[in-house]
PDB file of C-alpha atoms in Angstrom:
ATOM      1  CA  UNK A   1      92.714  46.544 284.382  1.00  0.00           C
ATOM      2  CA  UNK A   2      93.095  47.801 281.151  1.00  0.00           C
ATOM      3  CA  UNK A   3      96.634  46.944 280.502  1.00  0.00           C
ATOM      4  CA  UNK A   4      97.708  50.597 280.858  1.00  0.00           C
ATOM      5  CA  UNK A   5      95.519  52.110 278.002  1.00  0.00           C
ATOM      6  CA  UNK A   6      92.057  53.753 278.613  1.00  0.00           C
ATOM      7  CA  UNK A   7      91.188  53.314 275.351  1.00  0.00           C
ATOM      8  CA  UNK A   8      91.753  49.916 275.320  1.00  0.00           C
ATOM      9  CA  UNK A   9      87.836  49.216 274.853  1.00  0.00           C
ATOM     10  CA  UNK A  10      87.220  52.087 272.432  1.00  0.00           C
ATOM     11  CA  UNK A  11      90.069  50.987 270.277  1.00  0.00           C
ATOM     12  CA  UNK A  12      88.796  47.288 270.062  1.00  0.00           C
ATOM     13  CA  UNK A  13      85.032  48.364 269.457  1.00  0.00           C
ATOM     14  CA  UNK A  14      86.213  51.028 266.854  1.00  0.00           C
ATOM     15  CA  UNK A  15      88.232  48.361 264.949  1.00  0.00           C
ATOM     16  CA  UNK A  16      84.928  46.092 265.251  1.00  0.00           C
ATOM     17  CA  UNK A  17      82.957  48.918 263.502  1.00  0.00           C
ATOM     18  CA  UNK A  18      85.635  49.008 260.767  1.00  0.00           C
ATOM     19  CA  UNK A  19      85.596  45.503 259.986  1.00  0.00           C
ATOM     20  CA  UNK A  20      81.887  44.865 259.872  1.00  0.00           C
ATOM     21  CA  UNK A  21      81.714  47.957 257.697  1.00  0.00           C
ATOM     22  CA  UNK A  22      84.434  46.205 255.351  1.00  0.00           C
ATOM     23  CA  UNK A  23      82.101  43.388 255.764  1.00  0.00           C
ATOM     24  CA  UNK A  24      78.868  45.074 254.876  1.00  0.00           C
ATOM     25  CA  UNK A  25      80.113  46.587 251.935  1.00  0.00           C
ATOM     26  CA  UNK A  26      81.709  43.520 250.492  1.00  0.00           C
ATOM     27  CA  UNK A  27      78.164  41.825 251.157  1.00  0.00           C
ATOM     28  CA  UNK A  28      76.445  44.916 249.228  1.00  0.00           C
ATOM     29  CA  UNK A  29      78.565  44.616 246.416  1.00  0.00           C
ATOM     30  CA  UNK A  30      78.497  41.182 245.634  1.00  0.00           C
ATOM     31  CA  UNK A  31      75.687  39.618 243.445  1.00  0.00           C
ATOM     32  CA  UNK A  32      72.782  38.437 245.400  1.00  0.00           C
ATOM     33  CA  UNK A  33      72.841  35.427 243.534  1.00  0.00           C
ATOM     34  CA  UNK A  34      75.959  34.118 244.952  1.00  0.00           C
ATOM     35  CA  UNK A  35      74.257  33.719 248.110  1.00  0.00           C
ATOM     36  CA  UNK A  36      71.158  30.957 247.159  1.00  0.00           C
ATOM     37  CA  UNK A  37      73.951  28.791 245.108  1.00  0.00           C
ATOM     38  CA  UNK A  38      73.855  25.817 247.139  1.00  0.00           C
ATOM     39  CA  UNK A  39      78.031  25.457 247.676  1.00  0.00           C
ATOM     40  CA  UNK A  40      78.220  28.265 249.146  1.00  0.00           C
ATOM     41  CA  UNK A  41      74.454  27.743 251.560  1.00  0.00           C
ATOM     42  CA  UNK A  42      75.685  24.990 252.620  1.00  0.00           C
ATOM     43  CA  UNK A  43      79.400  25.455 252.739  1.00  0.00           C
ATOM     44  CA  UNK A  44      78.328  28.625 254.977  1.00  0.00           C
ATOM     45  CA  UNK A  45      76.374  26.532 257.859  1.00  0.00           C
ATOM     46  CA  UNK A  46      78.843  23.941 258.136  1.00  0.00           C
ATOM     47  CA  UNK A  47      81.542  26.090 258.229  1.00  0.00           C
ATOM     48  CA  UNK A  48      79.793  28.190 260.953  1.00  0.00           C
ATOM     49  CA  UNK A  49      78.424  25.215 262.902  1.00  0.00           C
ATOM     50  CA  UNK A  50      82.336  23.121 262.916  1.00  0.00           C
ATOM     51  CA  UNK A  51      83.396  26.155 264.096  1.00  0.00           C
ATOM     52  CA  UNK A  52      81.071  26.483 266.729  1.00  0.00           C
ATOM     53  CA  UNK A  53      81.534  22.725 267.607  1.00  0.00           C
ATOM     54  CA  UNK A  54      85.137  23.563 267.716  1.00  0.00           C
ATOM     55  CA  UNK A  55      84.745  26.143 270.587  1.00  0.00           C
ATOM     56  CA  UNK A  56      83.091  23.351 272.884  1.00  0.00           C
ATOM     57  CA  UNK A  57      86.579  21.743 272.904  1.00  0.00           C
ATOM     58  CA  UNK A  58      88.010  24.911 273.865  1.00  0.00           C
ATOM     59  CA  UNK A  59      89.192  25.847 277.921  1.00  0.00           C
ATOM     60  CA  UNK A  60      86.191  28.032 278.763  1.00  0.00           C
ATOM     61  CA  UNK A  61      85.880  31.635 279.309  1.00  0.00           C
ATOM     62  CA  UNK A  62      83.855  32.864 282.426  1.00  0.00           C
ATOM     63  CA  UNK A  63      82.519  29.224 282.630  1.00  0.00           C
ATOM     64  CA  UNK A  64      81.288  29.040 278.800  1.00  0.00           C
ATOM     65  CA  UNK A  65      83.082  27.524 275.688  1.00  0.00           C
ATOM     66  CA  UNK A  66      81.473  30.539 273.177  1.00  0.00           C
ATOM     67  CA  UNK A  67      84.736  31.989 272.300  1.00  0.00           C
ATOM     68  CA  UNK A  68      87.851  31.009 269.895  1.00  0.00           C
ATOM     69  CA  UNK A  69      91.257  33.446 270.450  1.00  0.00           C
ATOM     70  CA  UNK A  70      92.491  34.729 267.537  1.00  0.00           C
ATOM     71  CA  UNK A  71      95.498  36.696 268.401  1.00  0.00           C
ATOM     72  CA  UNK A  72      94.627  40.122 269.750  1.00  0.00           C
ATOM     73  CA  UNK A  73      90.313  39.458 269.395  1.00  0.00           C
ATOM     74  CA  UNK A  74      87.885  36.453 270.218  1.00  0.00           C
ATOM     75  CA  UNK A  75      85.292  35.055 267.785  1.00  0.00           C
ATOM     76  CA  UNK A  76      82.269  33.811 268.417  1.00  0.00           C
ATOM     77  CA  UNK A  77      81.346  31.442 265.913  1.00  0.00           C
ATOM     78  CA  UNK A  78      77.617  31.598 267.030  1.00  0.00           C
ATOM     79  CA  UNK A  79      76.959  34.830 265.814  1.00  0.00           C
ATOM     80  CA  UNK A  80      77.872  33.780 262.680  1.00  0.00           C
ATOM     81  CA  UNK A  81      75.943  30.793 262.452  1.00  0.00           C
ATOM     82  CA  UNK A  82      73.345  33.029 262.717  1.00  0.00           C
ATOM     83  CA  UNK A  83      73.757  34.358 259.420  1.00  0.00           C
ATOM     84  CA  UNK A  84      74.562  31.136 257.836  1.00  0.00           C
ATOM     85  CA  UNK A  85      71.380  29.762 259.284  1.00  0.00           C
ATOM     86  CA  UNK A  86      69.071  32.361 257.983  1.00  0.00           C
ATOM     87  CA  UNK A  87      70.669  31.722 254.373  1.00  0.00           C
ATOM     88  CA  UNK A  88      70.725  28.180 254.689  1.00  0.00           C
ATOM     89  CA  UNK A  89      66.613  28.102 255.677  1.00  0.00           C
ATOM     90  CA  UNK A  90      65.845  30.825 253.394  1.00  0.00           C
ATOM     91  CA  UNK A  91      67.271  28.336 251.002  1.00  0.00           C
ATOM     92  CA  UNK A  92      65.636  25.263 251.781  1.00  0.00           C
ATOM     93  CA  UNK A  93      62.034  26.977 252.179  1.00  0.00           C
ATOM     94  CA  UNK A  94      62.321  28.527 248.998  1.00  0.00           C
ATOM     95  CA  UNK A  95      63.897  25.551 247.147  1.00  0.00           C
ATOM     96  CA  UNK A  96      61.097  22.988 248.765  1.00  0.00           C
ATOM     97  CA  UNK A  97      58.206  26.175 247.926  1.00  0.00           C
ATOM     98  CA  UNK A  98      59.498  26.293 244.304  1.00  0.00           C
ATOM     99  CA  UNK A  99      59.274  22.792 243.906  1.00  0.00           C
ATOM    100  CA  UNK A 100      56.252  21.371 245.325  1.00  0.00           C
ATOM    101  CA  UNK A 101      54.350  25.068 246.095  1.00  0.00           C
ATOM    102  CA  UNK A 102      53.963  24.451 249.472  1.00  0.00           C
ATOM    103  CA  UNK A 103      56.515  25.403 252.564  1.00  0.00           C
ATOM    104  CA  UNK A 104      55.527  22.973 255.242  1.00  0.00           C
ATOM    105  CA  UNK A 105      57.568  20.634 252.738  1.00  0.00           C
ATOM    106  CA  UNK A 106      60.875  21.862 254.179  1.00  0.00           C
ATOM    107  CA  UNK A 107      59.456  21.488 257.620  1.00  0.00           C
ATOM    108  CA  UNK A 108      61.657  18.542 258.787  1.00  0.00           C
ATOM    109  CA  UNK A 109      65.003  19.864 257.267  1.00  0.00           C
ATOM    110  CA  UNK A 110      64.063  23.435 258.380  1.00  0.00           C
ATOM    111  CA  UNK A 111      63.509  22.176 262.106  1.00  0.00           C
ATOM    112  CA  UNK A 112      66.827  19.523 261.744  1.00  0.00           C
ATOM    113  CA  UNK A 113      68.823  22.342 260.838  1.00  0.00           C
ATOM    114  CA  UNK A 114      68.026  25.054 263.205  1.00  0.00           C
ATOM    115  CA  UNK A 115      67.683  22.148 265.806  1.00  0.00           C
ATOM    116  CA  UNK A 116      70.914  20.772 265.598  1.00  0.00           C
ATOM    117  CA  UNK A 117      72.003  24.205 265.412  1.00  0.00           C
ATOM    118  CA  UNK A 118      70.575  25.216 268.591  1.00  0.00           C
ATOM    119  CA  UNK A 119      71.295  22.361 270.735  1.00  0.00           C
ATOM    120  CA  UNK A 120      75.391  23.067 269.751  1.00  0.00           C
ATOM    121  CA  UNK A 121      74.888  26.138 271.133  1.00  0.00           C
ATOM    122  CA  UNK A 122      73.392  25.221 274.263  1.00  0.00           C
ATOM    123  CA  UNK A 123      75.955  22.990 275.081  1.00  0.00           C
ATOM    124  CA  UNK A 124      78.257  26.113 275.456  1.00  0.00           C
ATOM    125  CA  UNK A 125      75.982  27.262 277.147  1.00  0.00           C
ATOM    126  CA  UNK A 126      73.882  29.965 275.302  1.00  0.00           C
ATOM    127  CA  UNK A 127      70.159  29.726 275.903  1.00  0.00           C
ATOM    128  CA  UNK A 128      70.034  33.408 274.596  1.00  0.00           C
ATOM    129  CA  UNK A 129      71.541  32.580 271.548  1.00  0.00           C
ATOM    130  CA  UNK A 130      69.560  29.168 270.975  1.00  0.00           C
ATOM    131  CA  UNK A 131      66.186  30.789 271.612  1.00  0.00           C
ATOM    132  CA  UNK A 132      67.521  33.246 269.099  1.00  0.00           C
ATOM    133  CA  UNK A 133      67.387  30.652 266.837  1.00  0.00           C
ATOM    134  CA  UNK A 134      64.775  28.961 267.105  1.00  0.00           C
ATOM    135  CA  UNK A 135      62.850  32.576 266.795  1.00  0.00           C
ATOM    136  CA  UNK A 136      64.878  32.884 263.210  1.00  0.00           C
ATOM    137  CA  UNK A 137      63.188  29.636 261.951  1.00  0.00           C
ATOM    138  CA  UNK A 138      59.730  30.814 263.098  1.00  0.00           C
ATOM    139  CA  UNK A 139      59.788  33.867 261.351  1.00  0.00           C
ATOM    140  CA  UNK A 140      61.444  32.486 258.122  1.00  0.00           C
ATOM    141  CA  UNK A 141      58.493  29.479 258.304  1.00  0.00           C
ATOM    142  CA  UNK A 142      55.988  32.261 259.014  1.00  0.00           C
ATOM    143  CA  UNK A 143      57.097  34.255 255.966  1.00  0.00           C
ATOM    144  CA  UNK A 144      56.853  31.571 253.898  1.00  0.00           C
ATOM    145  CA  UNK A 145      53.640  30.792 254.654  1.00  0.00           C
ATOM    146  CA  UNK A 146      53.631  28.186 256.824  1.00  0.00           C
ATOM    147  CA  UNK A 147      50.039  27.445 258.522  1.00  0.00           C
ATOM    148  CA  UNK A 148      49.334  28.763 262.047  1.00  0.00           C
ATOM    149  CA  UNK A 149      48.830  25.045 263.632  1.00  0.00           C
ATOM    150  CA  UNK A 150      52.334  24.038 263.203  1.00  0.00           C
ATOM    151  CA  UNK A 151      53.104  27.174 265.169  1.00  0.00           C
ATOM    152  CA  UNK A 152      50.642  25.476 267.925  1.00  0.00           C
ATOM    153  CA  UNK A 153      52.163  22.277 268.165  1.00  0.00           C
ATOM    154  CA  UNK A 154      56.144  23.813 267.973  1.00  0.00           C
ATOM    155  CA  UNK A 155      54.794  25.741 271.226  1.00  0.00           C
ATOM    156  CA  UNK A 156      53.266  22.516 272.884  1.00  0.00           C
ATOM    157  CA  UNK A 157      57.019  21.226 271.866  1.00  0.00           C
ATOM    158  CA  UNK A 158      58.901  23.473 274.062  1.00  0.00           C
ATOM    159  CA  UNK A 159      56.519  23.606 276.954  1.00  0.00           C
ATOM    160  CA  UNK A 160      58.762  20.550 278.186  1.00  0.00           C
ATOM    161  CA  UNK A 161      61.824  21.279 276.751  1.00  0.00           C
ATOM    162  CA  UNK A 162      61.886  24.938 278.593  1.00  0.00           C
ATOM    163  CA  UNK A 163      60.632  23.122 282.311  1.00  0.00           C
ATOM    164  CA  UNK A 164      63.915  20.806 281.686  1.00  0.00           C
ATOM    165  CA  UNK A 165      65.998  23.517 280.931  1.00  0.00           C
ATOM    166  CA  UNK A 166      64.470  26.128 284.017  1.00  0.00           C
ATOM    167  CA  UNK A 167      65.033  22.823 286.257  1.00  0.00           C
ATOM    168  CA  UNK A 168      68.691  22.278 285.292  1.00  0.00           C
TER     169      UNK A 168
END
């Protein structure tokens, strides 16, 4: 089962570890800046979600399209999109709070963008991740400030959307 080495697992998360840390550091090192300049915001998310459109097209894996093979690993664009999602809301709410001093004014592209995210990723299907997302732009609106009745009505929202979803 595991292709004649018992390590096999160990190996792949230990070269995991190694990479992230890579990752991490580069992240660290690099100027903070870099990260609210709009080319690379943007350039981030789209890259992320075309990527994670791209896995839909792919032959599924244990009945889900979540994964793209890149030689000896798989990535999941999704969990990336994460990432790029937090940046690119982080960005919007404190572009639109900067501007007019009030965060409810990035409400519509805040929702769009975590919304179109989401659905992509239930298409795969991922409800896990999806939620996941939609909790990452109710925490960035609540940190920004946003007022506790839009909170209200976002939960009257998904009263629907979660029956059509536990019905499917």
């Amino acid at each position: 089962e595991t292709s004649g080495n018992p390590y096999r697992y160990l190996v792949k998360q230990i070269a995991a570890l190694v990479l992230g840390g890579i990752a991490a550091f580069a992240v660290y090192r690099t100027d903070y800046r870099l990260f609210g300049r709009p080319w690379v915001v943007y350039g981030a998310y789209g890259a992320t979600l075309g990527l994670t459109i791209f896995a839909l097209f792919r032959p599924p894996i244990n009945g889900a399209r979540r994964w793209i093979p890149l030689g000896l690993t798989m990535l999941q664009p999704s969990e990336l999109l994460k990432v790029a999602l937090v940046l690119l809301l982080a960005h919007q709410l404190a572009r639109k709070s900067e501007k007019a001093g009030d965060p409810e004014r990035a409400l519509v592209p805040v929702l769009v963008f975590s919304g179109l995210a989401a659905v992509t990723v239930v298409l795969q299907p991922d409800l896990g991740t999806a939620v996941c997302y939609v909790m990452l732009c109710a925490v960035l609106l609540w940190l920004a400030g946003a007022r506790a009745r839009w909170f209200a009505f976002g939960a009257l929202a998904m009263i629907p959307l979660l029956a059509a979803l536990m019905l499917s």
